[in-house]
Amino acid sequence: MTGRHRWPVLFAALLTLATISAASAKTASAAAQPSVMLEAVTGSQPLPNGIQIQAGPAQLRITALRDDIIRVRIAPGATLPEDASWAVLPASRTSSVDVQPAQDAASVGFRTASLDVRVERSPMRLVVRDLAGNIISTDALGRPTTFADGGFTVYKDMPADEHFFGLGDKTGTFDRRNQAYTLWNTDVGPQEAVDPLYKSIPFFLAIGRSRAYGIFLDNTWRTWFDFGKQARDAYAFGAEGGPLDYYLIYGPDPRHIVEGYTWLTGKPPLPPLWSLGFQQSRYSYSPESKVREIADRLRADRIPSDVLYLDIDYQYRNRPFTVDPVKFPNFPEFVSDLHTQKFHLVVITDLHIAHVANQGYMPYDTGHAGDHFVKNPDGSEFVGVVWPGPAVFPDFTRAQTRAWWGNLYAQFVKDGVDGFWNDMNEPSVFDQPTQTMPLDTVHRIDEPGFATRTATHAEIHNIVGLENPRATYDGLLKLRPDERPFVLTRASYAGGQRYGFTWTGDNSSTWNHLRLGTQMILNLGLSGISFVGDDIGGFNGSPPPDLLTRWIEIGAFNPLYRDHTTLGSLPQEVWVHGPQQEAIRRRYIETRYRLLPYIYTLADEASRTGLPLDRPLFLEFPEIFASPTADADSIDTEFLLGPDLLIAPPPFAEMLDDYTVFYPKTLWYDFWTGLKVPPPPTPPTITEIANAAPDTKFPEPPKIHPVLDVLPVYVRGGSILPLQPLIQSTDETPDGPLELRVYPGPDCKGSFYLDDGHTFQYQHGDFLRQTFTCSSESNAVIVHFDARKGSYAPWWKNIEVVIYDWPSAGADVKLSNASTPPKTTYDVASHALHILIPDAASDTELRIKGQ
């Protein structure tokens, strides 16, 4: 939800934003730094975990946090800046490993168990290699790191085969190469040619044919990244102010880079199970009778769903933390009734507070009394216009302000509201030329780990969207200590994954925004934010029937599954456009609910490893960049849900052209039919094409003709997928067996995670985790169940094991802990053998042999 109907003003502001920001930042910062170039090493001193280097007046400190992660801090003068971070966890930032010093006539540096880190003496440049001598990353020769006008620029070599991903929710090409970006949180819809957007995540992955690494620039000021826009052989990054403090994370594969980045900035919390269900929203469902109508229709049409949202119109005069007593006359009873229908309620709470003194508006009165609002340079409260009119803004850099903010949710929690939506937190301010606070407004940092001091908005702007959901999340933990909070935020900074969900913001109801949504979700996942989605159907405008249907289909495989649209748009619920469209949409929502055991298991994995749920192909198949059959269309429109499900929509979903699916090199099965996908033919080499006779016809891969009711989805051979019987809400207990679909293939394995879905009892052992493996012998398949971990009791009594690619109904089946053979049935159409066995909690083997 953004400042609707303000586009002409907003675009005019954006045209001047860079100039205004750069000029204001100089006056807002303490003092402009002298111009300094790091041209030669003039001194060095080994450290137990790295090296300290002098380069004329400048200081450079390189330390190893782990064998595969180094930190680089550079200052133009004699003293390094304050060692503090809003993004990097204290334990990670202060971690270190011992290194082996290394120097010669040409360089100084050190070695870890994984890296050789050298600083060449003159011309000075940082070169990082693996222990085999292969260059991972190197400063660009002839382009020294430079400090000027209070900011800095770092240049790195950019090999011709290097690709770049990350930086959060940027539009444009999926691969960032040949593009340049600004990181400055901005309230603007994700239009194709607009930058910056809502989030500032200064982290990217660089992936080549033989190497992969990541760089995280921990700088909260306005930053920028240029991946060859200006120079064809070098990329650059910098900031208009603040410290030069960055981390290099070595792979060698992309998965390890993402895991390393979230080791630095934090893992996402395990969300409540209901937050992974289908969610219905719009701006706005009001009054109460309209919300009840939507809830009743969802249940009457048997559309599985879990969440309903209230946008700003539920509030009294748009004032956060209020409820309009006319539109919602008995709010606690209304929330209770939704719970009876097995719906969870999420309400919006924008971060601005209406500037109304002595009117009984508790958030302002207590905030003013506690001195919790951002100040003007003269010490008065900064006041800007947002939805309630004149408003003030909490100073979330103060721990005591965050605690005050968190307690504002007490009445909502008492009323039974389940989750909260933090919007407009870039922060957006309607009456300012830059659409945000002036850069000289004053924040007062009072935070453990930081020096107590004031800071201008130029420094703090990009972390408002980090600290606002942090305050909400922490507040809910205090108010409901054993309930997992659900917090959805629009703006964020690096580390925002620690506080829950985000989405791509105010998109449009166009086919191109459907395509952009996938790219943005994937890059946000690579940027550490595992739990993310887009507004299904588009926020601005009204989608035609086929677009909404295709979006609901693709959205079924995204972490956040929310249908949301704007004020004044046409209805966008599942049932609009008639029963034929509704039936298709319902089928994909039902598929989502059947897949929840797999999705929740991925959520558990994300909470432990930081890996995203939705993944670009190269995260699981890094060799893709060496494949002659991969192209940009397949890389940025196909994606994986976890390691095992490949979703392959048409490259341009509005077109009816036949298209070719790119299958990474392994065995694949069709998710819908269960049938094995024939391997595509090997493409001819350039030499074969050149030497072929003129009439030679080379084999072509099969093409798919797109049809509206089928979204191509494939399962990796060697997967074991858990599915459940259909339910209408996650508050229902599934009725029937757990289904384990076994797709024989290389390295065959799977896993399952379960707990109560909403409390923290899993942290005390009340969970269920089990892994499975399968192997194939001549005419036989063996499925092995490892013994379960945890004390949580499952909802199922039996397990239905489905073996795909099984040739016939004939089978000898033996279960290691049973004296009689299990019951089997055979599905001829899908070549699948179904085996019903009792629940297998202990180490168990199921052996299936052909007759």
Short mmCIF file of C-alpha atoms in Angstrom, two decimals, residues 266-558:
data_model
loop_
_atom_site.label_atom_id
_atom_site.label_comp_id
_atom_site.label_asym_id
_atom_site.label_seq_id
_atom_site.Cartn_x
_atom_site.Cartn_y
_atom_site.Cartn_z
CA GLY A 266 21.09 -13.89 10.65
CA LYS A 267 18.73 -16.69 9.77
CA PRO A 268 14.99 -16.15 9.42
CA PRO A 269 12.80 -17.37 12.28
CA LEU A 270 10.60 -20.39 11.71
CA PRO A 271 7.23 -18.84 10.82
CA PRO A 272 3.81 -20.00 12.00
CA LEU A 273 2.44 -22.66 9.68
CA TRP A 274 -0.68 -20.61 8.90
CA SER A 275 1.48 -17.90 7.30
CA LEU A 276 2.35 -20.37 4.52
CA GLY A 277 -1.31 -20.83 3.58
CA PHE A 278 -3.34 -18.81 1.08
CA GLN A 279 -3.94 -15.18 2.09
CA GLN A 280 -6.68 -12.85 0.84
CA SER A 281 -6.30 -9.07 1.02
CA ARG A 282 -7.18 -5.80 -0.65
CA TYR A 283 -7.13 -2.07 -0.02
CA SER A 284 -9.55 -2.25 1.69
CA TYR A 285 -12.00 -4.80 3.08
CA SER A 286 -14.30 -2.52 5.05
CA PRO A 287 -16.67 -2.43 6.87
CA GLU A 288 -16.83 -5.55 9.00
CA SER A 289 -19.69 -6.98 6.94
CA LYS A 290 -17.49 -7.03 3.83
CA VAL A 291 -14.77 -9.02 5.60
CA ARG A 292 -17.36 -11.51 6.83
CA GLU A 293 -18.71 -11.81 3.28
CA ILE A 294 -15.23 -12.66 1.95
CA ALA A 295 -14.64 -15.20 4.73
CA ASP A 296 -18.01 -16.86 4.12
CA ARG A 297 -17.43 -17.09 0.35
CA LEU A 298 -13.98 -18.65 0.76
CA ARG A 299 -15.42 -21.35 2.98
CA ALA A 300 -18.56 -21.84 0.88
CA ASP A 301 -16.53 -22.29 -2.31
CA ARG A 302 -14.11 -24.58 -0.48
CA ILE A 303 -11.10 -22.49 -1.39
CA PRO A 304 -8.38 -23.46 1.11
CA SER A 305 -7.28 -20.31 2.92
CA ASP A 306 -5.81 -19.15 6.20
CA VAL A 307 -5.42 -15.38 6.35
CA LEU A 308 -7.51 -12.24 5.85
CA TYR A 309 -6.02 -8.73 5.90
CA LEU A 310 -7.25 -5.31 6.97
CA ASP A 311 -5.66 -2.36 5.16
CA ILE A 312 -5.83 1.21 6.49
CA ASP A 313 -9.60 1.70 6.20
CA TYR A 314 -10.27 -0.32 9.36
CA GLN A 315 -8.62 2.47 11.36
CA TYR A 316 -10.21 5.57 12.83
CA ARG A 317 -9.22 8.49 10.55
CA ASN A 318 -6.25 6.43 9.27
CA ARG A 319 -4.56 6.61 12.66
CA PRO A 320 -2.36 3.55 13.37
CA PHE A 321 -3.28 1.42 16.40
CA THR A 322 -6.93 2.46 16.26
CA VAL A 323 -10.11 0.70 15.09
CA ASP A 324 -13.00 2.63 13.53
CA PRO A 325 -15.90 2.02 15.95
CA VAL A 326 -18.51 2.56 13.22
CA LYS A 327 -17.02 0.20 10.61
CA PHE A 328 -15.97 -2.41 13.21
CA PRO A 329 -18.30 -1.89 16.17
CA ASN A 330 -17.26 -5.01 18.12
CA PHE A 331 -13.75 -5.74 17.03
CA PRO A 332 -12.83 -8.55 19.54
CA GLU A 333 -16.01 -10.46 18.69
CA PHE A 334 -15.30 -10.03 14.98
CA VAL A 335 -11.77 -11.45 15.39
CA SER A 336 -13.11 -14.33 17.46
CA ASP A 337 -15.67 -15.16 14.79
CA LEU A 338 -12.94 -15.30 12.15
CA HIS A 339 -11.02 -17.70 14.38
CA THR A 340 -14.11 -19.88 14.60
CA GLN A 341 -14.03 -20.07 10.80
CA LYS A 342 -10.33 -20.96 11.04
CA PHE A 343 -9.07 -17.64 9.67
CA HIS A 344 -6.13 -15.67 11.02
CA LEU A 345 -6.36 -11.87 10.90
CA VAL A 346 -3.46 -9.59 9.89
CA VAL A 347 -3.84 -5.81 10.27
CA ILE A 348 -1.72 -2.99 8.92
CA THR A 349 0.17 -0.69 11.29
CA ASP A 350 2.10 1.97 9.39
CA LEU A 351 5.05 3.43 11.26
CA HIS A 352 3.85 7.06 11.28
CA ILE A 353 1.90 8.30 14.29
CA ALA A 354 -0.80 10.95 13.84
CA HIS A 355 0.35 14.31 15.22
CA VAL A 356 -2.68 14.96 17.41
CA ALA A 357 -2.02 16.09 20.95
CA ASN A 358 -4.54 15.91 23.77
CA GLN A 359 -7.19 14.10 21.70
CA GLY A 360 -7.03 10.80 23.53
CA TYR A 361 -4.76 9.26 20.89
CA MET A 362 -2.55 7.12 23.08
CA PRO A 363 0.27 6.42 20.59
CA TYR A 364 1.04 10.11 20.17
CA ASP A 365 0.52 11.07 23.81
CA THR A 366 2.78 8.33 25.18
CA GLY A 367 5.30 8.73 22.36
CA HIS A 368 5.59 12.46 22.95
CA ALA A 369 5.83 12.00 26.72
CA GLY A 370 8.61 9.44 26.23
CA ASP A 371 10.44 11.60 23.68
CA HIS A 372 10.30 8.81 21.08
CA PHE A 373 10.03 10.78 17.82
CA VAL A 374 12.58 11.86 15.22
CA LYS A 375 13.72 15.46 15.62
CA ASN A 376 14.34 18.45 13.43
CA PRO A 377 17.83 19.97 13.70
CA ASP A 378 16.43 22.56 16.16
CA GLY A 379 15.23 19.81 18.52
CA SER A 380 11.52 19.98 17.69
CA GLU A 381 9.57 16.96 16.50
CA PHE A 382 9.72 16.43 12.77
CA VAL A 383 6.19 16.47 11.32
CA GLY A 384 5.36 15.17 7.84
CA VAL A 385 2.15 14.38 6.02
CA VAL A 386 1.13 10.75 5.49
CA TRP A 387 -2.23 8.93 5.58
CA PRO A 388 -3.55 10.44 8.84
CA GLY A 389 -2.39 13.93 7.81
CA PRO A 390 0.37 15.52 9.90
CA ALA A 391 2.37 12.73 11.51
CA VAL A 392 5.48 12.08 13.57
CA PHE A 393 7.91 9.21 13.23
CA PRO A 394 9.35 6.94 15.94
CA ASP A 395 13.15 6.95 16.26
CA PHE A 396 13.76 3.22 15.99
CA THR A 397 17.52 3.64 16.58
CA ARG A 398 16.66 3.90 20.29
CA ALA A 399 16.14 0.63 22.13
CA GLN A 400 13.66 2.29 24.49
CA THR A 401 11.64 3.59 21.52
CA ARG A 402 11.44 0.13 20.01
CA ALA A 403 10.21 -1.21 23.35
CA TRP A 404 7.54 1.53 23.48
CA TRP A 405 6.48 0.71 19.91
CA GLY A 406 6.24 -3.00 20.63
CA ASN A 407 3.93 -2.37 23.57
CA LEU A 408 1.51 -0.44 21.33
CA TYR A 409 0.36 -3.85 20.05
CA ALA A 410 -0.95 -4.89 23.46
CA GLN A 411 -4.63 -4.19 22.74
CA PHE A 412 -4.51 -5.85 19.31
CA VAL A 413 -2.91 -8.90 20.90
CA LYS A 414 -5.57 -8.93 23.60
CA ASP A 415 -8.23 -8.75 20.87
CA GLY A 416 -6.72 -11.82 19.20
CA VAL A 417 -5.17 -10.27 16.08
CA ASP A 418 -2.69 -12.81 14.70
CA GLY A 419 -0.18 -10.82 12.63
CA PHE A 420 0.93 -7.36 11.66
CA TRP A 421 1.83 -5.60 8.44
CA ASN A 422 4.41 -2.80 8.67
CA ASP A 423 4.00 -0.60 5.58
CA MET A 424 5.14 2.87 4.46
CA ASN A 425 8.37 2.31 6.38
CA GLU A 426 10.95 3.50 3.83
CA PRO A 427 9.87 5.91 5.47
CA SER A 428 7.36 7.50 3.09
CA VAL A 429 6.42 11.15 3.63
CA PHE A 430 3.97 12.71 1.18
CA ASP A 431 4.74 16.42 1.51
CA GLN A 432 8.53 16.31 1.11
CA PRO A 433 10.19 16.82 -2.30
CA THR A 434 12.12 13.56 -1.84
CA GLN A 435 9.05 11.72 -0.50
CA THR A 436 10.90 10.94 2.74
CA MET A 437 12.35 12.80 5.73
CA PRO A 438 14.81 15.60 5.08
CA LEU A 439 18.33 14.26 5.34
CA ASP A 440 19.22 16.59 8.21
CA THR A 441 16.54 15.31 10.56
CA VAL A 442 18.10 13.90 13.71
CA HIS A 443 18.10 10.38 15.12
CA ARG A 444 19.52 9.65 18.56
CA ILE A 445 21.28 6.28 18.56
CA ASP A 446 20.90 4.60 21.95
CA GLU A 447 21.56 0.95 21.25
CA PRO A 448 23.74 -1.76 22.85
CA GLY A 449 26.92 -2.19 20.82
CA PHE A 450 26.85 1.40 19.50
CA ALA A 451 28.28 4.62 20.83
CA THR A 452 25.45 6.82 22.08
CA ARG A 453 25.30 9.67 19.59
CA THR A 454 23.12 11.56 17.15
CA ALA A 455 22.98 10.72 13.46
CA THR A 456 21.33 12.40 10.51
CA HIS A 457 18.64 10.73 8.44
CA ALA A 458 21.20 10.41 5.62
CA GLU A 459 22.83 7.68 7.70
CA ILE A 460 19.71 6.11 9.21
CA HIS A 461 17.19 6.22 6.33
CA ASN A 462 17.94 2.75 4.93
CA ILE A 463 17.58 1.00 8.30
CA VAL A 464 14.21 2.45 9.32
CA GLY A 465 12.59 -0.44 7.44
CA LEU A 466 14.85 -2.84 9.37
CA GLU A 467 14.34 -1.49 12.87
CA ASN A 468 10.58 -0.92 12.52
CA PRO A 469 9.74 -4.65 12.00
CA ARG A 470 12.39 -5.49 14.58
CA ALA A 471 10.48 -3.40 17.11
CA THR A 472 7.22 -5.09 16.09
CA TYR A 473 8.69 -8.59 16.21
CA ASP A 474 10.39 -8.08 19.59
CA GLY A 475 7.26 -6.45 21.00
CA LEU A 476 5.09 -9.39 20.00
CA LEU A 477 7.56 -11.80 21.57
CA LYS A 478 7.11 -9.99 24.88
CA LEU A 479 3.34 -9.82 24.58
CA ARG A 480 2.95 -13.47 23.43
CA PRO A 481 6.15 -15.18 24.57
CA ASP A 482 5.32 -18.63 23.20
CA GLU A 483 3.65 -17.60 19.93
CA ARG A 484 5.72 -17.12 16.79
CA PRO A 485 5.14 -13.58 15.50
CA PHE A 486 4.03 -12.90 11.96
CA VAL A 487 5.41 -9.59 10.71
CA LEU A 488 5.24 -8.45 7.08
CA THR A 489 7.37 -5.46 6.09
CA ARG A 490 7.75 -3.54 2.83
CA ALA A 491 11.09 -1.78 3.43
CA SER A 492 14.18 -3.48 4.77
CA TYR A 493 17.96 -3.55 4.99
CA ALA A 494 20.45 -6.40 5.20
CA GLY A 495 19.46 -8.68 8.07
CA GLY A 496 15.76 -7.98 7.64
CA GLN A 497 15.15 -11.72 7.34
CA ARG A 498 15.51 -11.95 11.12
CA TYR A 499 12.06 -10.41 11.56
CA GLY A 500 9.87 -12.37 9.18
CA PHE A 501 8.29 -11.79 5.79
CA THR A 502 8.48 -9.19 3.06
CA TRP A 503 6.94 -8.68 -0.35
CA THR A 504 7.93 -6.89 -3.54
CA GLY A 505 5.65 -3.91 -2.98
CA ASP A 506 3.11 -2.20 -5.17
CA ASN A 507 3.35 -4.00 -8.48
CA SER A 508 0.99 -3.69 -11.45
CA SER A 509 -1.55 -6.02 -13.03
CA THR A 510 0.48 -6.69 -16.16
CA TRP A 511 2.06 -9.78 -17.67
CA ASN A 512 5.49 -8.21 -17.39
CA HIS A 513 5.04 -7.66 -13.65
CA LEU A 514 4.20 -11.34 -13.28
CA ARG A 515 7.58 -12.07 -14.86
CA LEU A 516 9.32 -9.39 -12.79
CA GLY A 517 7.81 -10.83 -9.62
CA THR A 518 9.63 -14.13 -10.09
CA GLN A 519 12.95 -12.38 -10.69
CA MET A 520 12.52 -10.12 -7.66
CA ILE A 521 11.52 -13.01 -5.38
CA LEU A 522 14.55 -15.01 -6.48
CA ASN A 523 16.98 -12.13 -5.95
CA LEU A 524 15.45 -11.38 -2.54
CA GLY A 525 15.98 -15.04 -1.64
CA LEU A 526 19.61 -14.80 -2.72
CA SER A 527 19.81 -11.65 -0.58
CA GLY A 528 18.95 -13.59 2.57
CA ILE A 529 15.18 -13.07 2.67
CA SER A 530 13.67 -16.54 2.48
CA PHE A 531 10.04 -15.64 3.18
CA VAL A 532 8.90 -13.40 0.37
CA GLY A 533 6.17 -13.05 -2.23
CA ASP A 534 4.48 -10.54 -4.51
CA ASP A 535 0.94 -9.22 -4.72
CA ILE A 536 -0.86 -11.98 -6.62
CA GLY A 537 -2.71 -10.48 -9.59
CA GLY A 538 -0.91 -7.16 -9.27
CA PHE A 539 -1.66 -4.27 -6.91
CA ASN A 540 -2.19 -1.37 -9.32
CA GLY A 541 -4.91 -2.02 -11.86
CA SER A 542 -7.21 -4.97 -12.51
CA PRO A 543 -5.89 -8.16 -14.14
CA PRO A 544 -7.66 -9.86 -17.04
CA PRO A 545 -8.93 -13.35 -16.15
CA ASP A 546 -6.05 -15.35 -17.63
CA LEU A 547 -3.42 -13.17 -15.94
CA LEU A 548 -4.95 -13.60 -12.49
CA THR A 549 -5.24 -17.34 -13.05
CA ARG A 550 -1.63 -17.74 -14.17
CA TRP A 551 -0.45 -15.59 -11.24
CA ILE A 552 -2.36 -17.74 -8.75
CA GLU A 553 -0.79 -20.82 -10.35
CA ILE A 554 2.79 -19.51 -10.06
CA GLY A 555 2.14 -17.98 -6.63
CA ALA A 556 1.23 -21.41 -5.28
CA PHE A 557 4.97 -22.17 -5.36
CA ASN A 558 6.14 -18.94 -3.66
#
